[in-house]
mmCIF file of N, CA and C in Angstrom:
data_model
loop_
_atom_site.group_PDB
_atom_site.id
_atom_site.type_symbol
_atom_site.label_atom_id
_atom_site.label_comp_id
_atom_site.label_asym_id
_atom_site.label_seq_id
_atom_site.Cartn_x
_atom_site.Cartn_y
_atom_site.Cartn_z
ATOM 1 N N UNK T 1 2.236 -17.074 -4.914
ATOM 2 C CA UNK T 1 2.393 -16.322 -6.146
ATOM 3 C C UNK T 1 3.547 -15.338 -6.055
ATOM 4 N N UNK T 2 3.681 -14.681 -4.913
ATOM 5 C CA UNK T 2 4.749 -13.695 -4.758
ATOM 6 C C UNK T 2 6.117 -14.342 -4.877
ATOM 7 N N UNK T 3 6.246 -15.554 -4.397
ATOM 8 C CA UNK T 3 7.535 -16.237 -4.489
ATOM 9 C C UNK T 3 7.952 -16.426 -5.934
ATOM 10 N N UNK T 4 6.996 -16.660 -6.821
ATOM 11 C CA UNK T 4 7.310 -16.821 -8.237
ATOM 12 C C UNK T 4 7.684 -15.489 -8.883
ATOM 13 N N UNK T 5 7.042 -14.417 -8.466
ATOM 14 C CA UNK T 5 7.318 -13.096 -9.032
ATOM 15 C C UNK T 5 8.647 -12.551 -8.514
ATOM 16 N N UNK T 6 8.841 -12.623 -7.207
ATOM 17 C CA UNK T 6 10.018 -12.035 -6.580
ATOM 18 C C UNK T 6 11.205 -12.999 -6.589
ATOM 19 N N UNK T 7 10.935 -14.295 -6.481
ATOM 20 C CA UNK T 7 11.999 -15.280 -6.493
ATOM 21 C C UNK T 7 12.538 -15.644 -5.124
ATOM 22 N N UNK T 8 11.912 -15.159 -4.059
ATOM 23 C CA UNK T 8 12.321 -15.501 -2.701
ATOM 24 C C UNK T 8 11.071 -15.782 -1.871
ATOM 25 N N UNK T 9 11.271 -16.351 -0.696
ATOM 26 C CA UNK T 9 10.119 -16.660 0.151
ATOM 27 C C UNK T 9 9.423 -15.383 0.609
ATOM 28 N N UNK T 10 8.130 -15.500 0.844
ATOM 29 C CA UNK T 10 7.347 -14.353 1.281
ATOM 30 C C UNK T 10 6.352 -14.801 2.333
ATOM 31 N N UNK T 11 5.844 -13.834 3.056
ATOM 32 C CA UNK T 11 4.802 -14.091 4.045
ATOM 33 C C UNK T 11 3.494 -13.530 3.516
ATOM 34 N N UNK T 12 2.450 -14.319 3.600
ATOM 35 C CA UNK T 12 1.122 -13.900 3.154
ATOM 36 C C UNK T 12 0.320 -13.430 4.360
ATOM 37 N N UNK T 13 -0.202 -12.222 4.287
ATOM 38 C CA UNK T 13 -1.054 -11.677 5.346
ATOM 39 C C UNK T 13 -2.459 -11.548 4.788
ATOM 40 N N UNK T 14 -3.391 -12.296 5.361
ATOM 41 C CA UNK T 14 -4.798 -12.209 4.956
ATOM 42 C C UNK T 14 -5.462 -11.098 5.759
ATOM 43 N N UNK T 15 -5.998 -10.113 5.088
ATOM 44 C CA UNK T 15 -6.539 -8.928 5.751
ATOM 45 C C UNK T 15 -7.764 -9.218 6.600
ATOM 46 N N UNK T 16 -8.569 -10.200 6.238
ATOM 47 C CA UNK T 16 -9.758 -10.515 7.038
ATOM 48 C C UNK T 16 -9.398 -10.819 8.491
ATOM 49 N N UNK T 17 -8.198 -11.343 8.704
ATOM 50 C CA UNK T 17 -7.766 -11.673 10.063
ATOM 51 C C UNK T 17 -7.425 -10.439 10.888
ATOM 52 N N UNK T 18 -7.286 -9.273 10.259
ATOM 53 C CA UNK T 18 -6.786 -8.084 10.949
ATOM 54 C C UNK T 18 -7.674 -6.850 10.841
ATOM 55 N N UNK T 19 -8.731 -6.891 10.052
ATOM 56 C CA UNK T 19 -9.568 -5.704 9.823
ATOM 57 C C UNK T 19 -10.007 -5.020 11.113
ATOM 58 N N UNK T 20 -10.344 -5.821 12.108
ATOM 59 C CA UNK T 20 -10.900 -5.263 13.337
ATOM 60 C C UNK T 20 -9.850 -5.128 14.434
ATOM 61 N N UNK T 21 -8.595 -5.360 14.078
ATOM 62 C CA UNK T 21 -7.507 -5.256 15.034
ATOM 63 C C UNK T 21 -6.274 -4.705 14.322
ATOM 64 N N UNK T 22 -6.458 -3.611 13.610
ATOM 65 C CA UNK T 22 -5.392 -3.079 12.761
ATOM 66 C C UNK T 22 -4.164 -2.645 13.553
ATOM 67 N N UNK T 23 -4.329 -2.248 14.809
ATOM 68 C CA UNK T 23 -3.178 -1.815 15.601
ATOM 69 C C UNK T 23 -2.213 -2.965 15.889
ATOM 70 N N UNK T 24 -2.691 -4.194 15.825
ATOM 71 C CA UNK T 24 -1.823 -5.346 16.060
ATOM 72 C C UNK T 24 -0.949 -5.666 14.854
ATOM 73 N N UNK T 25 -1.437 -5.410 13.654
ATOM 74 C CA UNK T 25 -0.673 -5.745 12.442
ATOM 75 C C UNK T 25 0.135 -4.550 11.920
ATOM 76 N N UNK T 26 -0.235 -3.336 12.289
ATOM 77 C CA UNK T 26 0.467 -2.132 11.834
ATOM 78 C C UNK T 26 1.987 -2.216 12.053
ATOM 79 N N UNK T 27 2.461 -2.634 13.233
ATOM 80 C CA UNK T 27 3.921 -2.704 13.434
ATOM 81 C C UNK T 27 4.634 -3.639 12.449
ATOM 82 N N UNK T 28 3.981 -4.700 12.023
ATOM 83 C CA UNK T 28 4.585 -5.613 11.044
ATOM 84 C C UNK T 28 4.804 -4.905 9.702
ATOM 85 N N UNK T 29 3.823 -4.114 9.291
ATOM 86 C CA UNK T 29 3.959 -3.345 8.049
ATOM 87 C C UNK T 29 5.036 -2.267 8.187
ATOM 88 N N UNK T 30 5.070 -1.593 9.326
ATOM 89 C CA UNK T 30 6.100 -0.567 9.563
ATOM 90 C C UNK T 30 7.490 -1.195 9.509
ATOM 91 N N UNK T 31 7.652 -2.353 10.130
ATOM 92 C CA UNK T 31 8.952 -3.019 10.138
ATOM 93 C C UNK T 31 9.334 -3.489 8.735
ATOM 94 N N UNK T 32 8.390 -4.025 7.993
ATOM 95 C CA UNK T 32 8.664 -4.454 6.611
ATOM 96 C C UNK T 32 9.107 -3.262 5.764
ATOM 97 N N UNK T 33 8.467 -2.124 5.950
ATOM 98 C CA UNK T 33 8.852 -0.918 5.214
ATOM 99 C C UNK T 33 10.242 -0.444 5.654
ATOM 100 N N UNK T 34 10.500 -0.449 6.957
ATOM 101 C CA UNK T 34 11.802 -0.030 7.475
ATOM 102 C C UNK T 34 12.920 -0.908 6.908
ATOM 103 N N UNK T 35 12.636 -2.200 6.770
ATOM 104 C CA UNK T 35 13.639 -3.142 6.252
ATOM 105 C C UNK T 35 13.649 -3.187 4.726
ATOM 106 N N UNK T 36 12.830 -2.346 4.120
ATOM 107 C CA UNK T 36 12.751 -2.207 2.663
ATOM 108 C C UNK T 36 12.322 -3.501 1.969
ATOM 109 N N UNK T 37 11.441 -4.248 2.633
ATOM 110 C CA UNK T 37 10.886 -5.446 2.014
ATOM 111 C C UNK T 37 9.967 -5.038 0.867
ATOM 112 N N UNK T 38 9.977 -5.795 -0.193
ATOM 113 C CA UNK T 38 9.026 -5.593 -1.281
ATOM 114 C C UNK T 38 7.666 -6.069 -0.774
ATOM 115 N N UNK T 39 6.621 -5.257 -1.001
ATOM 116 C CA UNK T 39 5.275 -5.604 -0.554
ATOM 117 C C UNK T 39 4.310 -5.489 -1.725
ATOM 118 N N UNK T 40 3.440 -6.476 -1.847
ATOM 119 C CA UNK T 40 2.400 -6.459 -2.877
ATOM 120 C C UNK T 40 1.062 -6.738 -2.212
ATOM 121 N N UNK T 41 0.034 -6.037 -2.656
ATOM 122 C CA UNK T 41 -1.315 -6.244 -2.132
ATOM 123 C C UNK T 41 -2.217 -6.720 -3.264
ATOM 124 N N UNK T 42 -3.130 -7.620 -2.940
ATOM 125 C CA UNK T 42 -4.046 -8.151 -3.943
ATOM 126 C C UNK T 42 -5.499 -7.965 -3.554
ATOM 127 N N UNK T 43 -6.332 -7.832 -4.571
ATOM 128 C CA UNK T 43 -7.768 -7.683 -4.356
ATOM 129 C C UNK T 43 -8.492 -8.968 -4.746
ATOM 130 N N UNK T 44 -9.699 -9.111 -4.252
ATOM 131 C CA UNK T 44 -10.539 -10.262 -4.583
ATOM 132 C C UNK T 44 -11.170 -10.076 -5.950
ATOM 133 N N UNK T 45 -11.661 -11.176 -6.491
ATOM 134 C CA UNK T 45 -12.420 -11.124 -7.735
ATOM 135 C C UNK T 45 -11.561 -11.294 -8.960
ATOM 136 N N UNK T 46 -12.187 -11.023 -10.080
ATOM 137 C CA UNK T 46 -11.486 -11.107 -11.360
ATOM 138 C C UNK T 46 -12.112 -10.121 -12.330
ATOM 139 N N UNK T 47 -11.459 -9.912 -13.429
ATOM 140 C CA UNK T 47 -12.012 -9.029 -14.451
ATOM 141 C C UNK T 47 -11.517 -7.608 -14.400
ATOM 142 N N UNK T 48 -10.794 -7.255 -13.362
ATOM 143 C CA UNK T 48 -10.225 -5.918 -13.223
ATOM 144 C C UNK T 48 -11.248 -4.795 -13.407
ATOM 145 N N UNK T 49 -12.397 -4.952 -12.792
ATOM 146 C CA UNK T 49 -13.398 -3.881 -12.774
ATOM 147 C C UNK T 49 -13.192 -3.044 -11.521
ATOM 148 N N UNK T 50 -13.308 -1.749 -11.670
ATOM 149 C CA UNK T 50 -13.145 -0.863 -10.527
ATOM 150 C C UNK T 50 -14.386 -0.824 -9.664
ATOM 151 N N UNK T 51 -14.193 -0.828 -8.348
ATOM 152 C CA UNK T 51 -15.338 -0.682 -7.451
ATOM 153 C C UNK T 51 -15.646 0.813 -7.279
ATOM 154 N N UNK T 52 -16.609 1.135 -6.446
ATOM 155 C CA UNK T 52 -17.030 2.529 -6.291
ATOM 156 C C UNK T 52 -15.922 3.422 -5.734
ATOM 157 N N UNK T 53 -14.909 2.822 -5.132
ATOM 158 C CA UNK T 53 -13.788 3.579 -4.576
ATOM 159 C C UNK T 53 -12.563 3.569 -5.496
ATOM 160 N N UNK T 54 -12.687 2.975 -6.702
ATOM 161 C CA UNK T 54 -11.610 3.015 -7.674
ATOM 162 C C UNK T 54 -10.619 1.862 -7.635
ATOM 163 N N UNK T 55 -10.810 0.910 -6.734
ATOM 164 C CA UNK T 55 -9.892 -0.230 -6.614
ATOM 165 C C UNK T 55 -10.350 -1.333 -7.564
ATOM 166 N N UNK T 56 -9.410 -1.860 -8.358
ATOM 167 C CA UNK T 56 -9.721 -2.890 -9.349
ATOM 168 C C UNK T 56 -9.785 -4.280 -8.732
ATOM 169 N N UNK T 57 -10.773 -5.065 -9.133
ATOM 170 C CA UNK T 57 -10.891 -6.439 -8.649
ATOM 171 C C UNK T 57 -9.869 -7.322 -9.358
ATOM 172 N N UNK T 58 -9.426 -8.376 -8.659
ATOM 173 C CA UNK T 58 -8.503 -9.336 -9.249
ATOM 174 C C UNK T 58 -7.187 -8.727 -9.687
ATOM 175 N N UNK T 59 -6.689 -7.761 -8.943
ATOM 176 C CA UNK T 59 -5.495 -7.032 -9.352
ATOM 177 C C UNK T 59 -4.457 -7.062 -8.231
ATOM 178 N N UNK T 60 -3.194 -6.974 -8.605
ATOM 179 C CA UNK T 60 -2.101 -6.835 -7.637
ATOM 180 C C UNK T 60 -1.563 -5.418 -7.725
ATOM 181 N N UNK T 61 -1.290 -4.842 -6.587
ATOM 182 C CA UNK T 61 -0.763 -3.492 -6.477
ATOM 183 C C UNK T 61 0.559 -3.538 -5.719
ATOM 184 N N UNK T 62 1.430 -2.584 -5.981
ATOM 185 C CA UNK T 62 2.677 -2.467 -5.240
ATOM 186 C C UNK T 62 2.457 -1.563 -4.037
ATOM 187 N N UNK T 63 2.840 -2.028 -2.865
ATOM 188 C CA UNK T 63 2.833 -1.188 -1.672
ATOM 189 C C UNK T 63 4.198 -0.515 -1.632
ATOM 190 N N UNK T 64 4.221 0.780 -1.865
ATOM 191 C CA UNK T 64 5.484 1.514 -1.967
ATOM 192 C C UNK T 64 6.065 1.907 -0.622
ATOM 193 N N UNK T 65 5.196 2.307 0.305
ATOM 194 C CA UNK T 65 5.699 2.763 1.601
ATOM 195 C C UNK T 65 4.567 2.846 2.621
ATOM 196 N N UNK T 66 4.972 2.872 3.876
ATOM 197 C CA UNK T 66 4.066 2.931 5.018
ATOM 198 C C UNK T 66 4.421 4.204 5.794
ATOM 199 N N UNK T 67 3.407 4.973 6.201
ATOM 200 C CA UNK T 67 3.661 6.261 6.853
ATOM 201 C C UNK T 67 2.768 6.461 8.068
ATOM 202 N N UNK T 68 3.356 7.101 9.058
ATOM 203 C CA UNK T 68 2.602 7.560 10.213
ATOM 204 C C UNK T 68 2.891 9.055 10.319
ATOM 205 N N UNK T 69 1.878 9.873 10.049
ATOM 206 C CA UNK T 69 2.073 11.319 10.017
ATOM 207 C C UNK T 69 0.797 12.017 10.478
ATOM 208 N N UNK T 70 0.960 13.016 11.319
ATOM 209 C CA UNK T 70 -0.161 13.805 11.830
ATOM 210 C C UNK T 70 -1.294 12.914 12.339
ATOM 211 N N UNK T 71 -0.940 11.890 13.071
ATOM 212 C CA UNK T 71 -1.885 10.930 13.664
ATOM 213 C C UNK T 71 -2.638 10.086 12.639
ATOM 214 N N UNK T 72 -2.152 10.039 11.416
ATOM 215 C CA UNK T 72 -2.736 9.183 10.382
ATOM 216 C C UNK T 72 -1.786 8.030 10.082
ATOM 217 N N UNK T 73 -2.359 6.869 9.822
ATOM 218 C CA UNK T 73 -1.608 5.709 9.340
ATOM 219 C C UNK T 73 -1.959 5.563 7.866
ATOM 220 N N UNK T 74 -0.970 5.791 6.992
ATOM 221 C CA UNK T 74 -1.219 5.816 5.561
ATOM 222 C C UNK T 74 -0.333 4.828 4.816
ATOM 223 N N UNK T 75 -0.865 4.322 3.713
ATOM 224 C CA UNK T 75 -0.142 3.412 2.836
ATOM 225 C C UNK T 75 -0.044 4.081 1.471
ATOM 226 N N UNK T 76 1.154 4.085 0.902
ATOM 227 C CA UNK T 76 1.339 4.615 -0.457
ATOM 228 C C UNK T 76 1.380 3.421 -1.401
ATOM 229 N N UNK T 77 0.544 3.470 -2.415
ATOM 230 C CA UNK T 77 0.313 2.322 -3.291
ATOM 231 C C UNK T 77 0.462 2.738 -4.742
ATOM 232 N N UNK T 78 0.854 1.783 -5.567
ATOM 233 C CA UNK T 78 0.942 2.010 -7.011
ATOM 234 C C UNK T 78 0.166 0.939 -7.741
ATOM 235 N N UNK T 79 -0.732 1.372 -8.587
ATOM 236 C CA UNK T 79 -1.406 0.459 -9.506
ATOM 237 C C UNK T 79 -0.424 0.222 -10.656
ATOM 238 N N UNK T 80 -0.013 -1.020 -10.888
ATOM 239 C CA UNK T 80 1.010 -1.269 -11.911
ATOM 240 C C UNK T 80 0.578 -0.898 -13.325
ATOM 241 N N UNK T 81 -0.719 -0.724 -13.545
ATOM 242 C CA UNK T 81 -1.195 -0.307 -14.865
ATOM 243 C C UNK T 81 -0.953 1.184 -15.097
ATOM 244 N N UNK T 82 -0.605 1.898 -14.008
ATOM 245 C CA UNK T 82 -0.301 3.323 -14.127
ATOM 246 C C UNK T 82 -1.526 4.208 -14.253
ATOM 247 N N UNK T 83 -2.698 3.645 -14.068
ATOM 248 C CA UNK T 83 -3.928 4.427 -14.114
ATOM 249 C C UNK T 83 -4.950 3.777 -13.203
ATOM 250 N N UNK T 84 -5.905 4.551 -12.773
ATOM 251 C CA UNK T 84 -6.907 4.036 -11.846
ATOM 252 C C UNK T 84 -6.415 4.170 -10.419
ATOM 253 N N UNK T 85 -7.146 4.933 -9.638
ATOM 254 C CA UNK T 85 -6.698 5.229 -8.282
ATOM 255 C C UNK T 85 -7.842 5.175 -7.286
ATOM 256 N N UNK T 86 -7.461 5.081 -6.037
ATOM 257 C CA UNK T 86 -8.346 5.161 -4.879
ATOM 258 C C UNK T 86 -9.078 6.497 -4.896
ATOM 259 N N UNK T 87 -10.368 6.469 -4.566
ATOM 260 C CA UNK T 87 -11.187 7.682 -4.584
ATOM 261 C C UNK T 87 -11.711 8.055 -3.203
ATOM 262 N N UNK T 88 -11.139 7.472 -2.154
ATOM 263 C CA UNK T 88 -11.598 7.750 -0.798
ATOM 264 C C UNK T 88 -10.699 8.750 -0.086
ATOM 265 N N UNK T 89 -10.637 8.605 1.243
ATOM 266 C CA UNK T 89 -9.829 9.489 2.079
ATOM 267 C C UNK T 89 -8.365 9.471 1.632
ATOM 268 N N UNK T 90 -7.791 10.645 1.505
ATOM 269 C CA UNK T 90 -6.406 10.871 1.075
ATOM 270 C C UNK T 90 -6.162 10.564 -0.398
ATOM 271 N N UNK T 91 -7.223 10.500 -1.181
ATOM 272 C CA UNK T 91 -7.064 10.398 -2.631
ATOM 273 C C UNK T 91 -6.646 11.778 -3.152
ATOM 274 N N UNK T 92 -6.432 11.879 -4.437
ATOM 275 C CA UNK T 92 -5.979 13.147 -5.021
ATOM 276 C C UNK T 92 -6.911 14.316 -4.705
ATOM 277 N N UNK T 93 -8.194 14.069 -4.610
ATOM 278 C CA UNK T 93 -9.159 15.152 -4.396
ATOM 279 C C UNK T 93 -9.637 15.253 -2.956
ATOM 280 N N UNK T 94 -8.991 14.543 -2.052
ATOM 281 C CA UNK T 94 -9.414 14.542 -0.656
ATOM 282 C C UNK T 94 -9.112 15.872 0.015
ATOM 283 N N UNK T 95 -10.032 16.320 0.845
ATOM 284 C CA UNK T 95 -9.815 17.558 1.596
ATOM 285 C C UNK T 95 -9.021 17.307 2.880
ATOM 286 N N UNK T 96 -8.578 16.078 3.095
ATOM 287 C CA UNK T 96 -7.776 15.750 4.274
ATOM 288 C C UNK T 96 -6.310 16.170 4.122
ATOM 289 N N UNK T 97 -5.890 16.417 2.893
ATOM 290 C CA UNK T 97 -4.510 16.860 2.669
ATOM 291 C C UNK T 97 -4.344 18.300 3.120
ATOM 292 N N UNK T 98 -3.240 18.579 3.779
ATOM 293 C CA UNK T 98 -2.865 19.954 4.092
ATOM 294 C C UNK T 98 -1.422 20.144 3.635
ATOM 295 N N UNK T 99 -0.978 21.367 3.570
ATOM 296 C CA UNK T 99 0.349 21.665 3.019
ATOM 297 C C UNK T 99 1.465 20.956 3.787
ATOM 298 N N UNK T 100 1.380 20.935 5.108
ATOM 299 C CA UNK T 100 2.431 20.300 5.919
ATOM 300 C C UNK T 100 2.479 18.794 5.675
ATOM 301 N N UNK T 101 1.322 18.157 5.573
ATOM 302 C CA UNK T 101 1.276 16.713 5.340
ATOM 303 C C UNK T 101 1.791 16.378 3.943
ATOM 304 N N UNK T 102 1.405 17.178 2.958
ATOM 305 C CA UNK T 102 1.904 16.969 1.593
ATOM 306 C C UNK T 102 3.427 17.037 1.561
ATOM 307 N N UNK T 103 3.978 18.009 2.260
ATOM 308 C CA UNK T 103 5.434 18.166 2.280
ATOM 309 C C UNK T 103 6.090 16.987 2.999
ATOM 310 N N UNK T 104 5.539 16.608 4.146
ATOM 311 C CA UNK T 104 6.108 15.509 4.936
ATOM 312 C C UNK T 104 6.136 14.196 4.156
ATOM 313 N N UNK T 105 5.112 13.954 3.344
ATOM 314 C CA UNK T 105 5.002 12.688 2.608
ATOM 315 C C UNK T 105 5.444 12.799 1.151
ATOM 316 N N UNK T 106 6.010 13.928 0.776
ATOM 317 C CA UNK T 106 6.430 14.149 -0.613
ATOM 318 C C UNK T 106 5.293 13.877 -1.593
ATOM 319 N N UNK T 107 4.118 14.348 -1.221
ATOM 320 C CA UNK T 107 2.917 14.145 -2.037
ATOM 321 C C UNK T 107 2.960 15.035 -3.272
ATOM 322 N N UNK T 108 2.697 14.435 -4.412
ATOM 323 C CA UNK T 108 2.603 15.181 -5.674
ATOM 324 C C UNK T 108 1.209 14.941 -6.238
ATOM 325 N N UNK T 109 0.485 16.002 -6.485
ATOM 326 C CA UNK T 109 -0.870 15.890 -7.028
ATOM 327 C C UNK T 109 -0.775 15.703 -8.534
ATOM 328 N N UNK T 110 -0.850 14.456 -8.955
ATOM 329 C CA UNK T 110 -0.770 14.120 -10.369
ATOM 330 C C UNK T 110 -1.908 13.144 -10.660
ATOM 331 N N UNK T 111 -3.019 13.677 -11.089
ATOM 332 C CA UNK T 111 -4.222 12.874 -11.267
ATOM 333 C C UNK T 111 -4.012 11.665 -12.161
ATOM 334 N N UNK T 112 -4.570 10.557 -11.729
ATOM 335 C CA UNK T 112 -4.635 9.314 -12.477
ATOM 336 C C UNK T 112 -3.282 8.840 -13.012
ATOM 337 N N UNK T 113 -2.272 8.898 -12.143
ATOM 338 C CA UNK T 113 -0.957 8.363 -12.496
ATOM 339 C C UNK T 113 -0.731 6.981 -11.899
ATOM 340 N N UNK T 114 -1.729 6.471 -11.177
ATOM 341 C CA UNK T 114 -1.635 5.148 -10.576
ATOM 342 C C UNK T 114 -1.034 5.150 -9.184
ATOM 343 N N UNK T 115 -0.540 6.278 -8.721
ATOM 344 C CA UNK T 115 0.026 6.402 -7.375
ATOM 345 C C UNK T 115 -1.001 7.039 -6.456
ATOM 346 N N UNK T 116 -1.139 6.475 -5.261
ATOM 347 C CA UNK T 116 -2.087 7.061 -4.321
ATOM 348 C C UNK T 116 -1.773 6.653 -2.894
ATOM 349 N N UNK T 117 -2.292 7.439 -1.969
ATOM 350 C CA UNK T 117 -2.246 7.143 -0.541
ATOM 351 C C UNK T 117 -3.640 6.715 -0.108
ATOM 352 N N UNK T 118 -3.701 5.887 0.911
ATOM 353 C CA UNK T 118 -4.981 5.562 1.521
ATOM 354 C C UNK T 118 -4.750 5.233 2.992
ATOM 355 N N UNK T 119 -5.764 5.456 3.842
ATOM 356 C CA UNK T 119 -5.630 5.093 5.249
ATOM 357 C C UNK T 119 -5.436 3.575 5.392
ATOM 358 N N UNK T 120 -4.655 3.187 6.386
ATOM 359 C CA UNK T 120 -4.373 1.776 6.616
ATOM 360 C C UNK T 120 -5.657 0.975 6.845
ATOM 361 N N UNK T 121 -6.618 1.541 7.550
ATOM 362 C CA UNK T 121 -7.882 0.831 7.797
ATOM 363 C C UNK T 121 -8.610 0.550 6.482
ATOM 364 N N UNK T 122 -8.615 1.494 5.558
ATOM 365 C CA UNK T 122 -9.228 1.281 4.248
ATOM 366 C C UNK T 122 -8.431 0.277 3.428
ATOM 367 N N UNK T 123 -7.115 0.321 3.568
ATOM 368 C CA UNK T 123 -6.252 -0.645 2.889
ATOM 369 C C UNK T 123 -6.622 -2.074 3.298
ATOM 370 N N UNK T 124 -6.793 -2.306 4.593
ATOM 371 C CA UNK T 124 -7.163 -3.641 5.066
ATOM 372 C C UNK T 124 -8.540 -4.046 4.570
ATOM 373 N N UNK T 125 -9.409 -3.075 4.388
ATOM 374 C CA UNK T 125 -10.767 -3.357 3.931
ATOM 375 C C UNK T 125 -10.842 -3.576 2.418
ATOM 376 N N UNK T 126 -10.150 -2.770 1.645
ATOM 377 C CA UNK T 126 -10.254 -2.806 0.183
ATOM 378 C C UNK T 126 -9.405 -3.910 -0.459
ATOM 379 N N UNK T 127 -8.316 -4.286 0.201
ATOM 380 C CA UNK T 127 -7.437 -5.329 -0.325
ATOM 381 C C UNK T 127 -7.619 -6.597 0.491
ATOM 382 N N UNK T 128 -7.534 -7.732 -0.173
ATOM 383 C CA UNK T 128 -7.766 -9.018 0.489
ATOM 384 C C UNK T 128 -6.528 -9.535 1.208
ATOM 385 N N UNK T 129 -5.345 -9.249 0.651
ATOM 386 C CA UNK T 129 -4.121 -9.818 1.202
ATOM 387 C C UNK T 129 -2.912 -8.995 0.818
ATOM 388 N N UNK T 130 -1.832 -9.228 1.554
ATOM 389 C CA UNK T 130 -0.540 -8.600 1.255
ATOM 390 C C UNK T 130 0.545 -9.660 1.351
ATOM 391 N N UNK T 131 1.484 -9.616 0.409
ATOM 392 C CA UNK T 131 2.670 -10.468 0.469
ATOM 393 C C UNK T 131 3.829 -9.592 0.904
ATOM 394 N N UNK T 132 4.601 -10.079 1.868
ATOM 395 C CA UNK T 132 5.816 -9.400 2.302
ATOM 396 C C UNK T 132 7.003 -10.264 1.917
ATOM 397 N N UNK T 133 7.906 -9.717 1.131
ATOM 398 C CA UNK T 133 9.149 -10.404 0.799
ATOM 399 C C UNK T 133 9.950 -10.537 2.089
ATOM 400 N N UNK T 134 10.468 -11.721 2.367
ATOM 401 C CA UNK T 134 11.092 -11.967 3.665
ATOM 402 C C UNK T 134 12.602 -12.181 3.588
ATOM 403 N N UNK T 135 13.265 -11.632 2.610
ATOM 404 C CA UNK T 135 14.700 -11.837 2.450
ATOM 405 C C UNK T 135 15.406 -10.487 2.469
ATOM 406 N N UNK T 136 16.125 -10.220 3.552
ATOM 407 C CA UNK T 136 16.817 -8.929 3.686
ATOM 408 C C UNK T 136 17.802 -8.680 2.556
ATOM 409 N N UNK T 137 18.519 -9.713 2.139
ATOM 410 C CA UNK T 137 19.534 -9.531 1.105
ATOM 411 C C UNK T 137 18.902 -9.204 -0.247
ATOM 412 N N UNK T 138 17.836 -9.919 -0.601
ATOM 413 C CA UNK T 138 17.180 -9.711 -1.886
ATOM 414 C C UNK T 138 16.306 -8.462 -1.859
ATOM 415 N N UNK T 139 15.578 -8.271 -0.761
ATOM 416 C CA UNK T 139 14.588 -7.196 -0.723
ATOM 417 C C UNK T 139 15.113 -5.918 -0.105
ATOM 418 N N UNK T 140 16.395 -5.828 0.075
ATOM 419 C CA UNK T 140 16.969 -4.604 0.606
ATOM 420 C C UNK T 140 16.964 -3.512 -0.432
ATOM 421 N N UNK T 141 17.861 -2.579 -0.310
ATOM 422 C CA UNK T 141 17.833 -1.397 -1.164
ATOM 423 C C UNK T 141 17.968 -1.695 -2.645
ATOM 424 N N UNK T 142 18.576 -2.821 -3.018
ATOM 425 C CA UNK T 142 18.749 -3.120 -4.445
ATOM 426 C C UNK T 142 17.421 -3.263 -5.173
ATOM 427 N N UNK T 143 16.466 -3.973 -4.592
ATOM 428 C CA UNK T 143 15.179 -4.187 -5.248
ATOM 429 C C UNK T 143 14.204 -3.072 -4.912
ATOM 430 N N UNK T 144 14.041 -2.780 -3.619
ATOM 431 C CA UNK T 144 13.044 -1.816 -3.172
ATOM 432 C C UNK T 144 13.271 -0.438 -3.781
ATOM 433 N N UNK T 145 14.507 0.005 -3.859
ATOM 434 C CA UNK T 145 14.771 1.348 -4.356
ATOM 435 C C UNK T 145 14.582 1.465 -5.861
ATOM 436 N N UNK T 146 14.522 0.343 -6.561
ATOM 437 C CA UNK T 146 14.336 0.393 -8.011
ATOM 438 C C UNK T 146 12.870 0.333 -8.432
ATOM 439 N N UNK T 147 11.962 0.168 -7.484
ATOM 440 C CA UNK T 147 10.538 0.202 -7.806
ATOM 441 C C UNK T 147 10.166 1.659 -8.017
ATOM 442 N N UNK T 148 9.528 1.943 -9.136
ATOM 443 C CA UNK T 148 9.190 3.324 -9.482
ATOM 444 C C UNK T 148 8.216 3.900 -8.473
ATOM 445 N N UNK T 149 8.646 4.941 -7.784
ATOM 446 C CA UNK T 149 7.791 5.628 -6.804
ATOM 447 C C UNK T 149 7.141 6.726 -7.524
#
């Protein structure tokens, strides 16, 4: 599906294969982010109903960036509908945020704007799969930098 949306080949990562070994797949995500690959994550199901943590079923989300800060592995995600967000650790109302971390990650507290951070372990659990665009020329700064952060 990602190849049709992006127009170039992509790699599909099934999260079930990595949930219990997240340290093995983390470097792949870090490298994809460093190389400015376009990343999309998808959830299981259909109907776009939100689960108890705010993630919509049968939906694709944009993975904006990957971060390692203050011993946390975090993923910054955008719901393309611009509303509906993660309600767990590092959500807008999470007490895990501190001033230094907010500054380091350029965090802006803007409720229900569709942008959110979540721990990488929760990302692997809440999302079924991720597509990584695998073309440096196409997915370099021209495409990645134009995705609304």
